[in-house]
Amino acid sequence: MEKGNRSQSVDIAKGILIILVVIAHAQVDMVHDIIFMFHMPLFFVISGFLMKRETLVKVGYVRGKIKHLMIPYMTYLVLDMLLVRKTLSVHDWMYAIWGGRAVTGVYWYITCFIFTIFMLTILLRKFSNRIVKGLILVGGGIAILESHLLDRVHFLKFPGIPWNLDVALMALVYVGIGFFYKDKIKELLECDSRRFDLLSGLIAVALSLFCWFIYRNENQLYYFDMKPVYYKEFISALLIPCAFGMVLARLVYWMQKNKWLDSLNRFFVLCGQATIPIMFMHIPLNHWETELAYGRWIFVLIGAGLPIVSTILFHSNRVMRKLFGLPNL
């Protein structure tokens, strides 16, 4: 994530989201599906919010991001393949190198994010904001079209485009929201506004009713998942994450206003700073959950707790920070 416009509120929001990621991956059920409606889009929105134009257009910026993100990516992937999956199969390693939908886990996010940054950088260098916004929407439309073609074109479904680079078209929509509307997002995070509180409260009620409606009688009337390119409707793919995002922003605002939540806020700040180790480690660390059947909350405790402990123990070591993406606390 970028460091421009960084504030504690952003780290709290990221911390809440990464814990929700771990909760969602613990079990495939209604909770999983609801979290998947918004968690990855909001990570991309936050990334866009933190980006600065003057930084993005600098020569060598993308190269620096590739180095910063791909070193931990390769470290975690190699350790996962050797120590957890315990495979030397050429077939398995070819899929691992292919990345994206071909390899289980969250590895797709990093490669997709890097390509999203690359596309945004090129667009900002070449075009005005108005044209960039239009091109981003066109790209989002192409992403929706691909989602509808997925069942007809087997290659798109699996192994898919290398490194999930095609998903960057949809990710760019969310990054663009964060980048171009950062002033509005900052207001939501920081302004003492009864209007915002009322609106977010109404949206929270509407989202609760929506989730009840689509999952009542165990029916699944709506589903969203970026990794397998499952986003069938453009409007809902925009509105639902943004609605959850507004509720999250006001929740973060009120959490910071209440001093008795300081300890909880500090915990979420730490989680937000340790996003990369939690993201990469929580699934491999719980590789044996299906055999031991220890349930969702032990999964979360292991998946978030051990990466946080590792971050606290090794964050001061420069080599460990570079290899494992640990924050410099």
Short mmCIF file of N, CA and C in Angstrom, two decimals, residues 157-295:
data_model
loop_
_atom_site.label_atom_id
_atom_site.label_comp_id
_atom_site.label_asym_id
_atom_site.label_seq_id
_atom_site.Cartn_x
_atom_site.Cartn_y
_atom_site.Cartn_z
N LYS A 157 -11.21 -19.67 -17.62
CA LYS A 157 -11.61 -20.12 -16.29
C LYS A 157 -10.44 -20.76 -15.55
N PHE A 158 -9.73 -21.64 -16.24
CA PHE A 158 -8.55 -22.29 -15.64
C PHE A 158 -7.63 -22.79 -16.76
N PRO A 159 -6.35 -22.50 -16.69
CA PRO A 159 -5.64 -21.79 -15.64
C PRO A 159 -5.84 -20.28 -15.64
N GLY A 160 -6.52 -19.76 -16.65
CA GLY A 160 -6.76 -18.32 -16.69
C GLY A 160 -5.58 -17.54 -17.24
N ILE A 161 -5.76 -16.24 -17.33
CA ILE A 161 -4.68 -15.36 -17.77
C ILE A 161 -3.57 -15.38 -16.73
N PRO A 162 -2.30 -15.46 -17.14
CA PRO A 162 -1.20 -15.50 -16.16
C PRO A 162 -1.29 -14.38 -15.13
N TRP A 163 -1.07 -14.75 -13.87
CA TRP A 163 -1.00 -13.81 -12.75
C TRP A 163 -2.30 -13.03 -12.53
N ASN A 164 -3.40 -13.50 -13.11
CA ASN A 164 -4.69 -12.79 -13.00
C ASN A 164 -4.60 -11.34 -13.50
N LEU A 165 -3.81 -11.14 -14.54
CA LEU A 165 -3.65 -9.79 -15.06
C LEU A 165 -4.96 -9.25 -15.63
N ASP A 166 -5.85 -10.14 -16.07
CA ASP A 166 -7.14 -9.68 -16.59
C ASP A 166 -8.00 -9.04 -15.51
N VAL A 167 -7.87 -9.51 -14.28
CA VAL A 167 -8.66 -8.96 -13.18
C VAL A 167 -8.26 -7.51 -12.88
N ALA A 168 -7.08 -7.12 -13.35
CA ALA A 168 -6.63 -5.74 -13.15
C ALA A 168 -7.58 -4.74 -13.79
N LEU A 169 -8.30 -5.13 -14.83
CA LEU A 169 -9.29 -4.23 -15.44
C LEU A 169 -10.38 -3.87 -14.45
N MET A 170 -10.82 -4.84 -13.66
CA MET A 170 -11.83 -4.57 -12.63
C MET A 170 -11.20 -3.88 -11.43
N ALA A 171 -10.00 -4.32 -11.07
CA ALA A 171 -9.31 -3.71 -9.93
C ALA A 171 -9.06 -2.23 -10.18
N LEU A 172 -8.78 -1.87 -11.43
CA LEU A 172 -8.51 -0.48 -11.77
C LEU A 172 -9.72 0.41 -11.51
N VAL A 173 -10.91 -0.14 -11.64
CA VAL A 173 -12.12 0.62 -11.33
C VAL A 173 -12.11 1.03 -9.86
N TYR A 174 -11.79 0.09 -8.98
CA TYR A 174 -11.78 0.37 -7.54
C TYR A 174 -10.61 1.28 -7.15
N VAL A 175 -9.44 1.03 -7.74
CA VAL A 175 -8.30 1.91 -7.48
C VAL A 175 -8.64 3.33 -7.94
N GLY A 176 -9.31 3.43 -9.08
CA GLY A 176 -9.71 4.75 -9.59
C GLY A 176 -10.65 5.47 -8.65
N ILE A 177 -11.58 4.74 -8.04
CA ILE A 177 -12.50 5.35 -7.07
C ILE A 177 -11.71 5.95 -5.91
N GLY A 178 -10.77 5.17 -5.37
CA GLY A 178 -9.95 5.67 -4.27
C GLY A 178 -9.08 6.84 -4.67
N PHE A 179 -8.53 6.78 -5.89
CA PHE A 179 -7.60 7.81 -6.35
C PHE A 179 -8.30 9.13 -6.68
N PHE A 180 -9.39 9.06 -7.41
CA PHE A 180 -10.05 10.28 -7.88
C PHE A 180 -11.03 10.87 -6.87
N TYR A 181 -11.45 10.07 -5.90
CA TYR A 181 -12.43 10.57 -4.93
C TYR A 181 -11.89 10.51 -3.51
N LYS A 182 -10.59 10.70 -3.39
CA LYS A 182 -9.95 10.61 -2.07
C LYS A 182 -10.43 11.70 -1.12
N ASP A 183 -10.79 12.88 -1.63
CA ASP A 183 -11.29 13.94 -0.76
C ASP A 183 -12.59 13.53 -0.09
N LYS A 184 -13.47 12.89 -0.85
CA LYS A 184 -14.74 12.42 -0.28
C LYS A 184 -14.50 11.33 0.75
N ILE A 185 -13.58 10.43 0.45
CA ILE A 185 -13.26 9.35 1.38
C ILE A 185 -12.67 9.91 2.67
N LYS A 186 -11.81 10.92 2.52
CA LYS A 186 -11.20 11.55 3.70
C LYS A 186 -12.27 12.20 4.58
N GLU A 187 -13.27 12.80 3.95
CA GLU A 187 -14.38 13.37 4.72
C GLU A 187 -15.10 12.29 5.51
N LEU A 188 -15.36 11.17 4.88
CA LEU A 188 -16.05 10.08 5.56
C LEU A 188 -15.25 9.58 6.76
N LEU A 189 -13.94 9.57 6.63
CA LEU A 189 -13.07 9.06 7.70
C LEU A 189 -12.86 10.05 8.83
N GLU A 190 -12.99 11.35 8.54
CA GLU A 190 -12.54 12.36 9.50
C GLU A 190 -13.59 13.37 9.94
N CYS A 191 -14.66 13.58 9.16
CA CYS A 191 -15.60 14.67 9.45
C CYS A 191 -16.63 14.27 10.50
N ASP A 192 -16.89 15.19 11.43
CA ASP A 192 -17.96 15.00 12.41
C ASP A 192 -19.26 15.45 11.76
N SER A 193 -19.93 14.53 11.09
CA SER A 193 -21.09 14.87 10.28
C SER A 193 -22.27 13.96 10.63
N ARG A 194 -23.33 14.56 11.16
CA ARG A 194 -24.54 13.79 11.45
C ARG A 194 -25.18 13.27 10.16
N ARG A 195 -25.01 14.03 9.07
CA ARG A 195 -25.54 13.61 7.78
C ARG A 195 -24.88 12.31 7.33
N PHE A 196 -23.55 12.25 7.46
CA PHE A 196 -22.83 11.03 7.11
C PHE A 196 -23.25 9.87 7.99
N ASP A 197 -23.42 10.15 9.30
CA ASP A 197 -23.80 9.09 10.23
C ASP A 197 -25.18 8.53 9.90
N LEU A 198 -26.12 9.44 9.61
CA LEU A 198 -27.48 9.00 9.27
C LEU A 198 -27.48 8.19 7.98
N LEU A 199 -26.76 8.70 6.98
CA LEU A 199 -26.71 8.02 5.69
C LEU A 199 -26.06 6.64 5.82
N SER A 200 -24.95 6.57 6.55
CA SER A 200 -24.27 5.27 6.71
C SER A 200 -25.13 4.30 7.52
N GLY A 201 -25.89 4.83 8.49
CA GLY A 201 -26.79 3.98 9.25
C GLY A 201 -27.89 3.40 8.37
N LEU A 202 -28.46 4.23 7.51
CA LEU A 202 -29.49 3.76 6.58
C LEU A 202 -28.92 2.74 5.60
N ILE A 203 -27.69 3.00 5.14
CA ILE A 203 -27.04 2.06 4.22
C ILE A 203 -26.77 0.73 4.91
N ALA A 204 -26.35 0.78 6.19
CA ALA A 204 -26.10 -0.45 6.94
C ALA A 204 -27.38 -1.28 7.07
N VAL A 205 -28.50 -0.61 7.34
CA VAL A 205 -29.78 -1.31 7.42
C VAL A 205 -30.14 -1.91 6.06
N ALA A 206 -29.95 -1.12 5.00
CA ALA A 206 -30.26 -1.60 3.65
C ALA A 206 -29.40 -2.81 3.28
N LEU A 207 -28.11 -2.77 3.64
CA LEU A 207 -27.22 -3.89 3.35
C LEU A 207 -27.62 -5.13 4.13
N SER A 208 -28.04 -4.93 5.38
CA SER A 208 -28.49 -6.07 6.19
C SER A 208 -29.72 -6.73 5.56
N LEU A 209 -30.67 -5.90 5.12
CA LEU A 209 -31.87 -6.43 4.47
C LEU A 209 -31.52 -7.12 3.15
N PHE A 210 -30.58 -6.53 2.42
CA PHE A 210 -30.14 -7.12 1.15
C PHE A 210 -29.53 -8.49 1.38
N CYS A 211 -28.64 -8.59 2.37
CA CYS A 211 -27.98 -9.87 2.66
C CYS A 211 -28.99 -10.90 3.14
N TRP A 212 -29.95 -10.46 3.96
CA TRP A 212 -31.00 -11.38 4.41
C TRP A 212 -31.80 -11.90 3.22
N PHE A 213 -32.14 -10.99 2.31
CA PHE A 213 -32.97 -11.36 1.16
C PHE A 213 -32.27 -12.35 0.24
N ILE A 214 -31.01 -12.09 -0.08
CA ILE A 214 -30.33 -12.95 -1.06
C ILE A 214 -29.92 -14.30 -0.48
N TYR A 215 -29.90 -14.42 0.87
CA TYR A 215 -29.51 -15.70 1.46
C TYR A 215 -30.64 -16.38 2.23
N ARG A 216 -31.83 -15.81 2.20
CA ARG A 216 -32.94 -16.45 2.90
C ARG A 216 -33.26 -17.79 2.23
N ASN A 217 -33.73 -18.72 3.03
CA ASN A 217 -34.04 -20.08 2.55
C ASN A 217 -32.84 -20.73 1.88
N GLU A 218 -31.63 -20.31 2.30
CA GLU A 218 -30.37 -20.86 1.79
C GLU A 218 -30.20 -20.67 0.28
N ASN A 219 -30.89 -19.67 -0.27
CA ASN A 219 -30.70 -19.33 -1.67
C ASN A 219 -29.52 -18.37 -1.80
N GLN A 220 -28.85 -18.42 -2.92
CA GLN A 220 -27.74 -17.50 -3.19
C GLN A 220 -28.08 -16.72 -4.46
N LEU A 221 -28.69 -15.56 -4.27
CA LEU A 221 -29.16 -14.78 -5.41
C LEU A 221 -28.10 -13.82 -5.93
N TYR A 222 -27.01 -13.66 -5.19
CA TYR A 222 -25.94 -12.77 -5.65
C TYR A 222 -24.61 -13.30 -5.13
N TYR A 223 -23.59 -13.24 -5.97
CA TYR A 223 -22.25 -13.67 -5.56
C TYR A 223 -21.22 -12.81 -6.29
N PHE A 224 -20.12 -12.53 -5.60
CA PHE A 224 -19.06 -11.70 -6.16
C PHE A 224 -17.72 -12.24 -5.67
N ASP A 225 -16.79 -12.45 -6.59
CA ASP A 225 -15.46 -12.93 -6.22
C ASP A 225 -14.49 -12.52 -7.32
N MET A 226 -13.51 -11.72 -6.99
CA MET A 226 -12.63 -11.16 -8.01
C MET A 226 -11.67 -12.19 -8.59
N LYS A 227 -11.12 -13.06 -7.77
CA LYS A 227 -10.09 -13.99 -8.26
C LYS A 227 -10.59 -14.86 -9.42
N PRO A 228 -11.76 -15.50 -9.32
CA PRO A 228 -12.24 -16.32 -10.44
C PRO A 228 -13.02 -15.53 -11.48
N VAL A 229 -12.89 -14.21 -11.45
CA VAL A 229 -13.55 -13.31 -12.42
C VAL A 229 -15.07 -13.48 -12.35
N TYR A 230 -15.60 -13.49 -11.13
CA TYR A 230 -17.05 -13.63 -10.97
C TYR A 230 -17.63 -12.29 -10.53
N TYR A 231 -17.93 -11.47 -11.50
CA TYR A 231 -18.62 -10.19 -11.26
C TYR A 231 -19.49 -9.92 -12.48
N LYS A 232 -20.74 -10.30 -12.38
CA LYS A 232 -21.62 -10.34 -13.55
C LYS A 232 -22.29 -9.00 -13.86
N GLU A 233 -22.52 -8.17 -12.86
CA GLU A 233 -23.23 -6.91 -13.08
C GLU A 233 -22.35 -5.74 -12.65
N PHE A 234 -22.17 -4.79 -13.55
CA PHE A 234 -21.26 -3.67 -13.29
C PHE A 234 -21.78 -2.76 -12.19
N ILE A 235 -23.08 -2.44 -12.23
CA ILE A 235 -23.64 -1.50 -11.25
C ILE A 235 -23.52 -2.06 -9.83
N SER A 236 -23.92 -3.32 -9.65
CA SER A 236 -23.84 -3.92 -8.31
C SER A 236 -22.38 -4.07 -7.88
N ALA A 237 -21.48 -4.36 -8.83
CA ALA A 237 -20.06 -4.49 -8.51
C ALA A 237 -19.47 -3.16 -8.05
N LEU A 238 -20.10 -2.05 -8.44
CA LEU A 238 -19.67 -0.73 -7.98
C LEU A 238 -20.37 -0.33 -6.68
N LEU A 239 -21.69 -0.45 -6.66
CA LEU A 239 -22.47 0.09 -5.56
C LEU A 239 -22.29 -0.67 -4.26
N ILE A 240 -22.27 -2.00 -4.32
CA ILE A 240 -22.22 -2.79 -3.08
C ILE A 240 -20.92 -2.57 -2.32
N PRO A 241 -19.73 -2.68 -2.95
CA PRO A 241 -18.50 -2.39 -2.20
C PRO A 241 -18.45 -0.96 -1.68
N CYS A 242 -18.93 0.00 -2.48
CA CYS A 242 -18.92 1.40 -2.03
C CYS A 242 -19.84 1.60 -0.83
N ALA A 243 -20.99 0.91 -0.83
CA ALA A 243 -21.91 1.01 0.30
C ALA A 243 -21.27 0.44 1.57
N PHE A 244 -20.67 -0.75 1.45
CA PHE A 244 -19.96 -1.31 2.60
C PHE A 244 -18.81 -0.40 3.03
N GLY A 245 -18.14 0.20 2.04
CA GLY A 245 -17.02 1.09 2.33
C GLY A 245 -17.43 2.30 3.12
N MET A 246 -18.58 2.87 2.80
CA MET A 246 -19.06 4.04 3.55
C MET A 246 -19.36 3.67 5.00
N VAL A 247 -20.00 2.52 5.19
CA VAL A 247 -20.28 2.06 6.55
C VAL A 247 -18.98 1.82 7.31
N LEU A 248 -18.01 1.19 6.66
CA LEU A 248 -16.71 0.94 7.29
C LEU A 248 -16.02 2.24 7.67
N ALA A 249 -16.05 3.23 6.78
CA ALA A 249 -15.39 4.51 7.05
C ALA A 249 -15.98 5.19 8.27
N ARG A 250 -17.30 5.19 8.39
CA ARG A 250 -17.92 5.83 9.56
C ARG A 250 -17.70 5.00 10.82
N LEU A 251 -17.65 3.68 10.69
CA LEU A 251 -17.32 2.84 11.84
C LEU A 251 -15.93 3.18 12.36
N VAL A 252 -14.97 3.32 11.45
CA VAL A 252 -13.60 3.67 11.83
C VAL A 252 -13.57 5.04 12.50
N TYR A 253 -14.33 5.98 11.96
CA TYR A 253 -14.39 7.33 12.55
C TYR A 253 -14.85 7.26 14.01
N TRP A 254 -15.93 6.53 14.27
CA TRP A 254 -16.46 6.47 15.63
C TRP A 254 -15.59 5.61 16.54
N MET A 255 -14.92 4.64 16.00
CA MET A 255 -13.98 3.87 16.81
C MET A 255 -12.86 4.77 17.33
N GLN A 256 -12.39 5.68 16.49
CA GLN A 256 -11.33 6.59 16.91
C GLN A 256 -11.82 7.65 17.88
N LYS A 257 -13.10 7.98 17.82
CA LYS A 257 -13.67 8.99 18.72
C LYS A 257 -13.81 8.46 20.14
N ASN A 258 -13.94 7.15 20.28
CA ASN A 258 -14.16 6.56 21.60
C ASN A 258 -12.84 6.10 22.20
N LYS A 259 -12.41 6.78 23.24
CA LYS A 259 -11.11 6.49 23.86
C LYS A 259 -11.06 5.10 24.47
N TRP A 260 -12.20 4.59 24.89
CA TRP A 260 -12.19 3.26 25.51
C TRP A 260 -11.93 2.15 24.49
N LEU A 261 -11.90 2.52 23.21
CA LEU A 261 -11.56 1.55 22.17
C LEU A 261 -10.11 1.68 21.72
N ASP A 262 -9.31 2.44 22.45
CA ASP A 262 -7.92 2.68 22.04
C ASP A 262 -7.13 1.38 21.86
N SER A 263 -7.31 0.45 22.78
CA SER A 263 -6.56 -0.82 22.68
C SER A 263 -6.97 -1.60 21.43
N LEU A 264 -8.26 -1.63 21.17
CA LEU A 264 -8.75 -2.31 19.97
C LEU A 264 -8.24 -1.61 18.71
N ASN A 265 -8.24 -0.28 18.75
CA ASN A 265 -7.74 0.49 17.60
C ASN A 265 -6.27 0.20 17.34
N ARG A 266 -5.49 0.12 18.42
CA ARG A 266 -4.06 -0.18 18.26
C ARG A 266 -3.86 -1.57 17.66
N PHE A 267 -4.71 -2.52 18.06
CA PHE A 267 -4.63 -3.86 17.49
C PHE A 267 -4.91 -3.83 15.99
N PHE A 268 -5.95 -3.11 15.60
CA PHE A 268 -6.28 -3.05 14.17
C PHE A 268 -5.23 -2.27 13.38
N VAL A 269 -4.63 -1.26 14.00
CA VAL A 269 -3.52 -0.55 13.34
C VAL A 269 -2.38 -1.52 13.05
N LEU A 270 -2.04 -2.35 14.04
CA LEU A 270 -0.98 -3.34 13.86
C LEU A 270 -1.35 -4.32 12.74
N CYS A 271 -2.61 -4.77 12.74
CA CYS A 271 -3.06 -5.68 11.68
C CYS A 271 -2.98 -5.00 10.32
N GLY A 272 -3.36 -3.72 10.27
CA GLY A 272 -3.30 -2.98 9.02
C GLY A 272 -1.89 -2.80 8.51
N GLN A 273 -0.95 -2.64 9.42
CA GLN A 273 0.45 -2.50 9.02
C GLN A 273 1.04 -3.86 8.62
N ALA A 274 0.50 -4.92 9.18
CA ALA A 274 1.01 -6.28 8.90
C ALA A 274 0.15 -7.00 7.86
N THR A 275 -0.46 -6.24 6.96
CA THR A 275 -1.36 -6.83 5.97
C THR A 275 -0.68 -7.90 5.12
N ILE A 276 0.53 -7.63 4.64
CA ILE A 276 1.20 -8.58 3.75
C ILE A 276 1.49 -9.91 4.44
N PRO A 277 2.13 -9.93 5.62
CA PRO A 277 2.35 -11.24 6.25
C PRO A 277 1.06 -11.98 6.60
N ILE A 278 0.04 -11.25 7.06
CA ILE A 278 -1.22 -11.92 7.37
C ILE A 278 -1.84 -12.49 6.10
N MET A 279 -1.83 -11.69 5.04
CA MET A 279 -2.43 -12.12 3.77
C MET A 279 -1.77 -13.39 3.25
N PHE A 280 -0.45 -13.41 3.23
CA PHE A 280 0.26 -14.55 2.66
C PHE A 280 0.28 -15.77 3.58
N MET A 281 0.28 -15.56 4.89
CA MET A 281 0.51 -16.67 5.82
C MET A 281 -0.75 -17.36 6.32
N HIS A 282 -1.90 -16.68 6.30
CA HIS A 282 -3.05 -17.24 7.03
C HIS A 282 -3.58 -18.54 6.42
N ILE A 283 -3.47 -18.72 5.11
CA ILE A 283 -3.93 -19.97 4.51
C ILE A 283 -2.91 -21.10 4.68
N PRO A 284 -1.63 -20.90 4.36
CA PRO A 284 -0.66 -21.98 4.60
C PRO A 284 -0.58 -22.42 6.06
N LEU A 285 -0.68 -21.46 6.99
CA LEU A 285 -0.62 -21.82 8.41
C LEU A 285 -1.79 -22.71 8.83
N ASN A 286 -2.90 -22.60 8.11
CA ASN A 286 -4.08 -23.41 8.42
C ASN A 286 -4.29 -24.55 7.43
N HIS A 287 -3.19 -25.01 6.86
CA HIS A 287 -3.26 -26.06 5.84
C HIS A 287 -3.91 -27.34 6.38
N TRP A 288 -3.78 -27.57 7.67
CA TRP A 288 -4.28 -28.82 8.25
C TRP A 288 -5.65 -28.67 8.91
N GLU A 289 -6.31 -27.55 8.68
CA GLU A 289 -7.60 -27.31 9.32
C GLU A 289 -8.65 -28.34 8.93
N THR A 290 -8.64 -28.75 7.65
CA THR A 290 -9.64 -29.72 7.20
C THR A 290 -9.48 -31.07 7.90
N GLU A 291 -8.25 -31.42 8.25
CA GLU A 291 -8.00 -32.69 8.93
C GLU A 291 -8.33 -32.59 10.42
N LEU A 292 -7.98 -31.46 11.02
CA LEU A 292 -8.18 -31.30 12.46
C LEU A 292 -9.54 -30.72 12.81
N ALA A 293 -10.18 -30.06 11.84
CA ALA A 293 -11.53 -29.51 12.02
C ALA A 293 -11.65 -28.66 13.28
N TYR A 294 -10.75 -27.70 13.42
CA TYR A 294 -10.79 -26.87 14.63
C TYR A 294 -11.64 -25.62 14.49
N GLY A 295 -12.27 -25.42 13.37
CA GLY A 295 -13.28 -24.38 13.26
C GLY A 295 -12.74 -23.00 12.92
#
